[in-house]
Amino acid sequence: MSADAVLWIVMAFCLIVGCPIFVSLGVASTLALILTNIPMRIVALDMLKVMDMFPLLAVVGFIFAGALMEKGGMARQIVDVASLFVGRIRGGLGITTILGCLFFAAMIGSGPGTVAAMGSIMIPTMVRRGYSPEYAAGVCATGGTLGILIPPSNPMIIYGIIANTSIAALFTAGFVPGFVLGLMMMLMAYFLARRAGFTGTVDEDKGAHFWPMFRKNFFSLMAPVIILGSIYAGICTPVEASVVAVFYALFVGTCITRELKIIQLWDAIKLTNVSAGSIIIVLGVSTLFGRILTMQRIPHQLANAMITLTDNPYVILVLIGLLLLFLGMFMETLATIVILAPIFLPLITKVGIDPVFFGIFWVITNEVALLSPPLGVNLFIAQNLSGISFERVAKGAFPYMMLIICFIIMLILWQDLPLWLPRLTGQY
């Protein structure tokens, strides 16, 4: 049996029996190394290569900043302001949740982290105000997917490293699709609430309460402006901006909201260690896996095979999208990027697909993965927060998942949408 076959069979077997992704990749790569007589020293070289990826520090920084912002009360303050504007609309709390996800995503870059932050606040609130648990859990799980699209985005950072593409350009390219998709989600939340008979919940005079609440929550609302503004103004790199985010979250949590105590700080550190450690381990073994794929010329073989079928970029995007939707049911977002990006990049460049557009396309496709059973990370988080069954959460998120798929089709047909803003601002 060839080393190529062993690589895929062993990895598939490990995934089927429930091994973690890093174990599956590591075992398959090790067996392939033994069978091909490739020097084992490349393992150490690839681990050093991962440790030398300076942009990875941005991932750690944004995860830590997000944990500090949640523990320090910044997420709750953002929700309070958003609720003031849309609370009286049918489904107003659902729309508030998505607005809150848009703002919070612009600070932490994590989909599951956004669900955890917004869901812990909004799911109990919606249930108390008469919304069904399915609606509350579904809208929180879906709004959280914006965390990997609205910059800064951890998957975009990983993709930028692997594709050797400007991370700042990827961040800029995520803005317009992110806000368009967010608006579509808000309309879906409104129509679902209208069909179910949910009413608005805020009867306050918006004008009378806006300025006092704005002044009270000013520092929390300025977090996205400071973090993203420092990147686009050329003051900070994404790595430096993540450090700015950490210190800003510490400042607001300790001096403004005064909710960030020693115990909350320690919890944020533990959460960051677990999250960042798992990402780095997966990236390490995935780099080795990608090296073996390259040495076996598997990416080139796949690219040539697909080219023989069609050289139409639209058809190729559809085929890749279908594959990513399927794999997203079983594999975590970062794992699909680090495994498949080296395979697909030669193909998409050969048929003239822009790598920055492809990065945005990939991230949006993985938004569906966050809502797709049996993995469905966002669904599991929303389930834990709502206390209802996984099936009921999936039912609540299903209309939004179909909405994202429709948006992916629109993106394939209108590939200039993500690239418009980077070109306008000179980022790309």
Short mmCIF file of C-alpha atoms in Angstrom, two decimals:
data_model
loop_
_atom_site.label_atom_id
_atom_site.label_comp_id
_atom_site.label_asym_id
_atom_site.label_seq_id
_atom_site.Cartn_x
_atom_site.Cartn_y
_atom_site.Cartn_z
CA MET A 1 0.00 0.00 0.00
CA SER A 2 1.36 3.42 -0.94
CA ALA A 3 2.19 6.09 1.61
CA ASP A 4 -0.54 8.32 0.14
CA ALA A 5 -3.20 5.70 0.80
CA VAL A 6 -1.91 5.06 4.32
CA LEU A 7 -1.98 8.77 5.05
CA TRP A 8 -5.67 9.16 4.20
CA ILE A 9 -6.90 5.79 5.48
CA VAL A 10 -5.24 6.14 8.88
CA MET A 11 -6.43 9.73 9.30
CA ALA A 12 -9.99 8.79 8.32
CA PHE A 13 -9.99 5.81 10.69
CA CYS A 14 -8.75 7.91 13.61
CA LEU A 15 -11.40 10.56 12.99
CA ILE A 16 -14.17 7.94 12.72
CA VAL A 17 -13.24 6.31 16.04
CA GLY A 18 -13.27 9.71 17.74
CA CYS A 19 -9.59 10.62 18.06
CA PRO A 20 -8.84 14.34 18.41
CA ILE A 21 -7.81 16.01 15.17
CA PHE A 22 -4.20 16.54 16.28
CA VAL A 23 -3.86 12.84 17.17
CA SER A 24 -5.35 11.78 13.82
CA LEU A 25 -2.99 14.04 11.88
CA GLY A 26 0.03 13.11 13.99
CA VAL A 27 -0.46 9.34 13.72
CA ALA A 28 -1.11 9.48 9.96
CA SER A 29 1.91 11.72 9.37
CA THR A 30 4.21 9.53 11.46
CA LEU A 31 3.23 6.35 9.61
CA ALA A 32 3.67 8.13 6.27
CA LEU A 33 7.15 9.28 7.32
CA ILE A 34 8.13 5.72 8.21
CA LEU A 35 6.84 4.26 4.96
CA THR A 36 8.47 6.87 2.74
CA ASN A 37 11.83 6.93 4.55
CA ILE A 38 11.62 10.71 4.87
CA PRO A 39 14.12 11.87 7.52
CA MET A 40 12.43 12.24 10.89
CA ARG A 41 14.36 15.45 11.54
CA ILE A 42 11.81 17.33 9.43
CA VAL A 43 9.40 16.90 12.37
CA ALA A 44 11.64 19.06 14.55
CA LEU A 45 12.14 21.52 11.72
CA ASP A 46 8.40 21.90 11.18
CA MET A 47 7.77 22.37 14.91
CA LEU A 48 10.39 25.12 14.92
CA LYS A 49 8.68 26.62 11.87
CA VAL A 50 5.39 26.82 13.78
CA MET A 51 7.09 28.40 16.79
CA ASP A 52 8.62 30.99 14.46
CA MET A 53 5.22 32.11 13.08
CA PHE A 54 5.12 35.58 14.57
CA PRO A 55 1.48 36.31 13.52
CA LEU A 56 0.35 33.44 15.78
CA LEU A 57 0.90 35.78 18.71
CA ALA A 58 -2.10 37.75 17.46
CA VAL A 59 -4.33 34.71 17.94
CA VAL A 60 -3.20 34.31 21.55
CA GLY A 61 -3.60 38.04 22.19
CA PHE A 62 -7.11 38.29 20.79
CA ILE A 63 -8.27 35.17 22.68
CA PHE A 64 -6.96 36.66 25.93
CA ALA A 65 -8.48 40.06 25.17
CA GLY A 66 -11.86 38.46 24.43
CA ALA A 67 -11.84 36.56 27.70
CA LEU A 68 -10.96 39.74 29.61
CA MET A 69 -13.72 41.70 27.86
CA GLU A 70 -16.33 39.10 28.72
CA LYS A 71 -15.25 38.82 32.35
CA GLY A 72 -14.94 42.61 32.66
CA GLY A 73 -18.52 43.36 31.60
CA MET A 74 -17.75 44.97 28.24
CA ALA A 75 -19.94 42.49 26.33
CA ARG A 76 -22.93 43.31 28.55
CA GLN A 77 -22.49 47.04 28.02
CA ILE A 78 -22.44 46.61 24.23
CA VAL A 79 -25.68 44.63 24.45
CA ASP A 80 -27.30 47.37 26.56
CA VAL A 81 -26.63 50.01 23.89
CA ALA A 82 -27.76 47.78 21.03
CA SER A 83 -30.98 46.91 22.87
CA LEU A 84 -31.80 50.59 23.26
CA PHE A 85 -32.03 50.97 19.47
CA VAL A 86 -33.84 47.82 18.39
CA GLY A 87 -35.47 46.48 21.55
CA ARG A 88 -38.97 47.66 20.63
CA ILE A 89 -38.95 45.91 17.22
CA ARG A 90 -40.46 42.44 16.87
CA GLY A 91 -37.61 40.08 17.62
CA GLY A 92 -35.74 43.05 19.04
CA LEU A 93 -33.68 40.96 21.45
CA GLY A 94 -32.71 38.62 18.61
CA ILE A 95 -31.59 41.60 16.54
CA THR A 96 -29.80 42.96 19.61
CA THR A 97 -27.94 39.66 19.93
CA ILE A 98 -26.70 39.82 16.34
CA LEU A 99 -25.69 43.48 16.75
CA GLY A 100 -23.84 42.57 19.92
CA CYS A 101 -22.11 39.72 18.10
CA LEU A 102 -21.01 42.14 15.36
CA PHE A 103 -19.40 44.46 17.91
CA PHE A 104 -17.91 41.75 20.10
CA ALA A 105 -16.56 39.86 17.08
CA ALA A 106 -14.70 43.04 16.13
CA MET A 107 -12.78 42.69 19.38
CA ILE A 108 -11.93 38.99 19.76
CA GLY A 109 -12.05 37.20 16.38
CA SER A 110 -13.52 33.94 17.68
CA GLY A 111 -16.85 32.40 16.74
CA PRO A 112 -17.31 30.13 19.78
CA GLY A 113 -16.02 32.91 22.05
CA THR A 114 -18.63 35.29 20.67
CA VAL A 115 -21.41 32.74 21.31
CA ALA A 116 -20.21 32.22 24.87
CA ALA A 117 -20.06 35.95 25.58
CA MET A 118 -23.38 36.94 23.99
CA GLY A 119 -25.27 33.75 24.82
CA SER A 120 -24.55 33.91 28.54
CA ILE A 121 -26.24 37.32 28.59
CA MET A 122 -28.94 37.10 25.90
CA ILE A 123 -30.33 33.56 26.07
CA PRO A 124 -31.66 33.85 29.65
CA THR A 125 -32.91 37.38 28.91
CA MET A 126 -34.84 36.28 25.80
CA VAL A 127 -36.39 33.29 27.57
CA ARG A 128 -37.55 35.51 30.46
CA ARG A 129 -39.12 37.94 27.95
CA GLY A 130 -41.22 35.23 26.29
CA TYR A 131 -39.00 34.11 23.41
CA SER A 132 -38.80 30.37 22.80
CA PRO A 133 -35.57 28.63 23.88
CA GLU A 134 -35.08 27.39 20.30
CA TYR A 135 -35.24 30.93 18.94
CA ALA A 136 -32.88 32.28 21.63
CA ALA A 137 -30.30 29.50 21.25
CA GLY A 138 -30.51 29.54 17.44
CA VAL A 139 -29.96 33.27 17.08
CA CYS A 140 -27.03 33.24 19.54
CA ALA A 141 -25.34 30.28 17.85
CA THR A 142 -25.77 31.95 14.46
CA GLY A 143 -24.73 35.44 15.50
CA GLY A 144 -21.58 33.92 16.94
CA THR A 145 -20.50 32.73 13.50
CA LEU A 146 -19.81 36.38 12.66
CA GLY A 147 -16.88 36.13 15.05
CA ILE A 148 -14.73 34.47 12.39
CA LEU A 149 -15.76 36.89 9.61
CA ILE A 150 -15.72 40.35 11.21
CA PRO A 151 -12.06 41.34 11.67
CA PRO A 152 -9.93 40.61 13.59
CA SER A 153 -10.50 36.93 12.80
CA ASN A 154 -8.35 34.10 14.10
CA PRO A 155 -9.05 31.83 11.06
CA MET A 156 -8.09 34.72 8.75
CA ILE A 157 -4.77 35.03 10.56
CA ILE A 158 -4.05 31.32 10.13
CA TYR A 159 -5.10 31.41 6.47
CA GLY A 160 -2.94 34.49 5.85
CA ILE A 161 0.08 32.71 7.33
CA ILE A 162 -0.39 29.58 5.23
CA ALA A 163 -1.33 31.41 2.01
CA ASN A 164 1.38 34.06 2.49
CA THR A 165 -1.33 36.68 1.99
CA SER A 166 -1.66 40.09 3.64
CA ILE A 167 -3.57 39.66 6.90
CA ALA A 168 -4.53 43.35 6.86
CA ALA A 169 -6.06 42.86 3.39
CA LEU A 170 -8.01 39.84 4.64
CA PHE A 171 -9.27 41.84 7.62
CA THR A 172 -10.41 44.68 5.36
CA ALA A 173 -12.05 42.24 2.95
CA GLY A 174 -14.15 40.80 5.77
CA PHE A 175 -15.92 44.06 6.62
CA VAL A 176 -18.45 44.38 3.79
CA PRO A 177 -19.47 40.68 3.65
CA GLY A 178 -19.65 40.65 7.44
CA PHE A 179 -22.02 43.60 7.70
CA VAL A 180 -24.14 42.46 4.74
CA LEU A 181 -24.50 38.98 6.25
CA GLY A 182 -25.19 40.50 9.67
CA LEU A 183 -27.99 42.62 8.19
CA MET A 184 -29.47 39.54 6.50
CA MET A 185 -29.39 37.69 9.83
CA MET A 186 -31.20 40.58 11.53
CA LEU A 187 -33.95 40.47 8.89
CA MET A 188 -34.24 36.71 9.39
CA ALA A 189 -34.49 37.21 13.17
CA TYR A 190 -37.28 39.76 12.60
CA PHE A 191 -39.29 37.52 10.26
CA LEU A 192 -38.93 34.47 12.51
CA ALA A 193 -40.04 36.52 15.51
CA ARG A 194 -42.97 37.97 13.57
CA ARG A 195 -44.08 34.50 12.48
CA ALA A 196 -43.86 33.21 16.06
CA GLY A 197 -45.63 36.25 17.50
CA PHE A 198 -42.76 37.52 19.65
CA THR A 199 -43.09 41.22 20.46
CA GLY A 200 -40.69 44.01 21.35
CA THR A 201 -39.70 44.41 24.97
CA VAL A 202 -38.35 47.93 25.46
CA ASP A 203 -40.84 50.71 26.12
CA GLU A 204 -38.38 53.41 27.07
CA ASP A 205 -37.87 56.72 25.26
CA LYS A 206 -34.79 56.04 23.14
CA GLY A 207 -33.80 59.68 22.81
CA ALA A 208 -33.96 60.35 26.54
CA HIS A 209 -31.80 57.40 27.45
CA PHE A 210 -29.27 57.32 24.63
CA TRP A 211 -26.75 59.89 25.83
CA PRO A 212 -26.61 58.72 29.47
CA MET A 213 -26.10 55.13 28.33
CA PHE A 214 -23.59 56.15 25.65
CA ARG A 215 -21.53 58.05 28.24
CA LYS A 216 -21.73 55.14 30.68
CA ASN A 217 -20.65 52.54 28.10
CA PHE A 218 -18.37 54.79 26.05
CA PHE A 219 -15.12 52.91 26.72
CA SER A 220 -16.62 49.53 25.80
CA LEU A 221 -18.03 50.94 22.56
CA MET A 222 -14.66 52.41 21.63
CA ALA A 223 -12.86 49.07 21.82
CA PRO A 224 -13.45 48.07 18.14
CA VAL A 225 -12.52 51.58 17.02
CA ILE A 226 -9.23 51.51 18.91
CA ILE A 227 -8.28 47.93 17.97
CA LEU A 228 -9.18 48.04 14.28
CA GLY A 229 -8.32 51.72 13.87
CA SER A 230 -4.77 51.08 15.06
CA ILE A 231 -4.35 48.42 12.34
CA TYR A 232 -5.84 50.36 9.43
CA ALA A 233 -4.16 53.61 10.40
CA GLY A 234 -0.81 51.85 10.13
CA ILE A 235 0.00 52.41 13.79
CA CYS A 236 0.01 48.72 14.76
CA THR A 237 0.45 45.37 13.10
CA PRO A 238 -2.26 42.76 13.91
CA VAL A 239 0.07 41.28 16.54
CA GLU A 240 0.63 44.67 18.19
CA ALA A 241 -3.12 45.41 17.99
CA SER A 242 -3.84 42.22 19.92
CA VAL A 243 -1.56 43.46 22.71
CA VAL A 244 -3.35 46.83 22.62
CA ALA A 245 -6.64 44.92 22.97
CA VAL A 246 -5.36 43.08 26.04
CA PHE A 247 -4.20 46.23 27.83
CA TYR A 248 -7.36 48.10 26.86
CA ALA A 249 -9.53 45.27 28.22
CA LEU A 250 -7.51 45.28 31.45
CA PHE A 251 -7.92 49.05 31.75
CA VAL A 252 -11.68 49.06 31.15
CA GLY A 253 -12.34 45.98 33.29
CA THR A 254 -10.36 47.24 36.30
CA CYS A 255 -10.76 51.02 36.15
CA ILE A 256 -14.09 51.67 34.35
CA THR A 257 -16.51 48.77 34.91
CA ARG A 258 -14.49 47.52 37.93
CA GLU A 259 -15.82 43.99 37.36
CA LEU A 260 -12.46 42.41 36.53
CA LYS A 261 -11.11 40.99 39.78
CA ILE A 262 -8.24 38.58 40.43
CA ILE A 263 -10.47 35.50 40.13
CA GLN A 264 -11.88 36.68 36.76
CA LEU A 265 -8.35 37.46 35.54
CA TRP A 266 -7.21 33.97 36.51
CA ASP A 267 -10.21 32.40 34.71
CA ALA A 268 -9.36 34.41 31.58
CA ILE A 269 -5.74 33.21 31.71
CA LYS A 270 -6.84 29.57 32.03
CA LEU A 271 -9.29 29.90 29.13
CA THR A 272 -6.59 31.49 26.96
CA ASN A 273 -4.05 28.77 27.76
CA VAL A 274 -6.47 26.00 26.83
CA SER A 275 -7.73 27.68 23.65
CA ALA A 276 -4.36 28.90 22.36
CA GLY A 277 -2.61 25.66 23.27
CA SER A 278 -5.08 23.56 21.32
CA ILE A 279 -4.74 25.83 18.27
CA ILE A 280 -0.93 25.68 18.30
CA ILE A 281 -0.88 21.88 18.70
CA VAL A 282 -3.28 21.44 15.77
CA LEU A 283 -1.28 23.88 13.65
CA GLY A 284 1.98 22.09 14.48
CA VAL A 285 0.89 18.62 13.40
CA SER A 286 -1.03 20.10 10.47
CA THR A 287 2.14 21.79 9.22
CA LEU A 288 3.86 18.41 9.23
CA PHE A 289 0.85 16.87 7.47
CA GLY A 290 0.96 19.60 4.84
CA ARG A 291 4.70 19.08 4.34
CA ILE A 292 4.13 15.38 3.58
CA LEU A 293 1.29 16.24 1.19
CA THR A 294 3.59 18.63 -0.64
CA MET A 295 6.49 16.18 -0.80
CA GLN A 296 4.12 13.55 -2.22
CA ARG A 297 2.83 16.14 -4.74
CA ILE A 298 -0.76 15.48 -3.68
CA PRO A 299 -1.84 19.16 -4.03
CA HIS A 300 -0.54 19.28 -7.59
CA GLN A 301 -2.16 15.98 -8.46
CA LEU A 302 -5.51 17.14 -7.09
CA ALA A 303 -5.24 20.47 -8.90
CA ASN A 304 -4.46 18.75 -12.19
CA ALA A 305 -7.33 16.28 -11.67
CA MET A 306 -9.85 19.07 -11.08
CA ILE A 307 -8.51 21.05 -14.02
CA THR A 308 -9.15 18.05 -16.25
CA LEU A 309 -12.78 18.11 -15.11
CA THR A 310 -13.26 21.86 -15.51
CA ASP A 311 -11.29 25.08 -15.56
CA ASN A 312 -14.36 27.20 -14.80
CA PRO A 313 -13.59 29.11 -11.57
CA TYR A 314 -17.28 29.24 -10.59
CA VAL A 315 -17.65 25.47 -10.86
CA ILE A 316 -14.40 24.93 -8.95
CA LEU A 317 -15.60 27.21 -6.15
CA VAL A 318 -18.87 25.28 -5.96
CA LEU A 319 -16.99 21.97 -5.74
CA ILE A 320 -14.61 23.29 -3.07
CA GLY A 321 -17.54 24.81 -1.17
CA LEU A 322 -19.42 21.51 -1.15
CA LEU A 323 -16.31 19.71 0.11
CA LEU A 324 -15.79 22.28 2.87
CA LEU A 325 -19.46 22.07 3.91
CA PHE A 326 -19.14 18.30 4.19
CA LEU A 327 -15.81 18.32 6.04
CA GLY A 328 -17.07 21.06 8.35
CA MET A 329 -19.54 18.56 9.79
CA PHE A 330 -16.60 16.60 11.23
CA MET A 331 -13.57 18.92 11.39
CA GLU A 332 -12.83 22.13 13.26
CA THR A 333 -12.42 25.35 11.25
CA LEU A 334 -8.69 25.85 11.79
CA ALA A 335 -8.01 22.20 11.01
CA THR A 336 -9.65 22.45 7.58
CA ILE A 337 -7.60 25.55 6.82
CA VAL A 338 -4.23 24.14 7.78
CA ILE A 339 -4.88 20.80 6.07
CA LEU A 340 -6.58 21.89 2.85
CA ALA A 341 -5.25 25.39 2.15
CA PRO A 342 -1.91 24.08 0.81
CA ILE A 343 -3.90 21.74 -1.45
CA PHE A 344 -6.36 24.27 -2.86
CA LEU A 345 -4.12 27.34 -3.22
CA PRO A 346 -2.22 26.06 -6.30
CA LEU A 347 -5.57 25.18 -7.88
CA ILE A 348 -7.32 28.49 -7.29
CA THR A 349 -4.33 30.53 -8.46
CA LYS A 350 -4.14 28.41 -11.62
CA VAL A 351 -7.75 29.24 -12.56
CA GLY A 352 -7.47 32.93 -11.62
CA ILE A 353 -9.32 33.04 -8.28
CA ASP A 354 -8.00 35.79 -6.00
CA PRO A 355 -6.40 34.38 -2.79
CA VAL A 356 -7.89 37.15 -0.62
CA PHE A 357 -11.38 36.47 -1.97
CA PHE A 358 -10.78 32.75 -1.46
CA GLY A 359 -9.88 33.38 2.19
CA ILE A 360 -13.18 35.19 2.78
CA PHE A 361 -15.06 32.50 0.86
CA TRP A 362 -13.40 29.85 3.04
CA VAL A 363 -14.25 31.63 6.29
CA ILE A 364 -17.91 32.13 5.35
CA THR A 365 -18.19 28.49 4.32
CA ASN A 366 -16.84 27.53 7.72
CA GLU A 367 -19.57 29.62 9.35
CA VAL A 368 -21.93 26.89 8.18
CA ALA A 369 -19.58 24.32 9.74
CA LEU A 370 -20.01 26.00 13.14
CA LEU A 371 -23.75 25.27 12.83
CA SER A 372 -23.56 21.80 11.24
CA PRO A 373 -24.07 18.65 13.32
CA PRO A 374 -22.47 16.45 14.48
CA LEU A 375 -19.54 18.81 15.32
CA GLY A 376 -21.35 22.17 15.35
CA VAL A 377 -19.21 23.89 17.99
CA ASN A 378 -21.52 26.90 18.28
CA LEU A 379 -24.53 24.62 18.69
CA PHE A 380 -22.94 22.82 21.63
CA ILE A 381 -22.09 26.10 23.37
CA ALA A 382 -25.65 27.41 22.84
CA GLN A 383 -27.00 24.09 24.12
CA ASN A 384 -25.01 24.37 27.34
CA LEU A 385 -26.18 27.94 27.85
CA SER A 386 -29.86 27.29 27.06
CA GLY A 387 -30.29 23.90 28.72
CA ILE A 388 -32.31 22.45 25.81
CA SER A 389 -31.46 19.49 23.59
CA PHE A 390 -28.90 19.68 20.80
CA GLU A 391 -31.64 18.89 18.27
CA ARG A 392 -33.76 21.86 19.39
CA VAL A 393 -30.77 24.21 19.11
CA ALA A 394 -30.02 22.89 15.62
CA LYS A 395 -33.67 23.43 14.65
CA GLY A 396 -33.47 27.05 15.81
CA ALA A 397 -30.27 27.65 13.83
CA PHE A 398 -31.39 25.87 10.64
CA PRO A 399 -33.03 28.90 8.89
CA TYR A 400 -29.87 30.95 9.46
CA MET A 401 -27.68 28.15 8.14
CA MET A 402 -29.72 28.14 4.91
CA LEU A 403 -29.33 31.92 4.79
CA ILE A 404 -25.52 31.66 5.00
CA ILE A 405 -25.51 29.07 2.19
CA CYS A 406 -27.53 31.47 0.01
CA PHE A 407 -25.00 34.19 0.83
CA ILE A 408 -22.15 31.88 -0.23
CA ILE A 409 -23.85 31.38 -3.60
CA MET A 410 -24.18 35.16 -3.96
CA LEU A 411 -20.49 35.55 -3.10
CA ILE A 412 -19.45 33.07 -5.79
CA LEU A 413 -21.40 35.07 -8.37
CA TRP A 414 -20.16 38.45 -7.05
CA GLN A 415 -16.50 37.90 -6.21
CA ASP A 416 -15.66 41.61 -6.18
CA LEU A 417 -17.79 42.20 -3.07
CA PRO A 418 -15.06 41.32 -0.53
CA LEU A 419 -12.29 42.94 -2.63
CA TRP A 420 -13.96 46.32 -3.07
CA LEU A 421 -12.94 47.82 0.28
CA PRO A 422 -9.29 46.55 0.30
CA ARG A 423 -8.80 48.05 -3.17
CA LEU A 424 -10.48 51.31 -2.16
CA THR A 425 -8.30 51.74 0.93
CA GLY A 426 -5.10 50.63 -0.78
CA GLN A 427 -4.73 47.56 1.44
CA TYR A 428 -4.57 45.29 -1.59
#
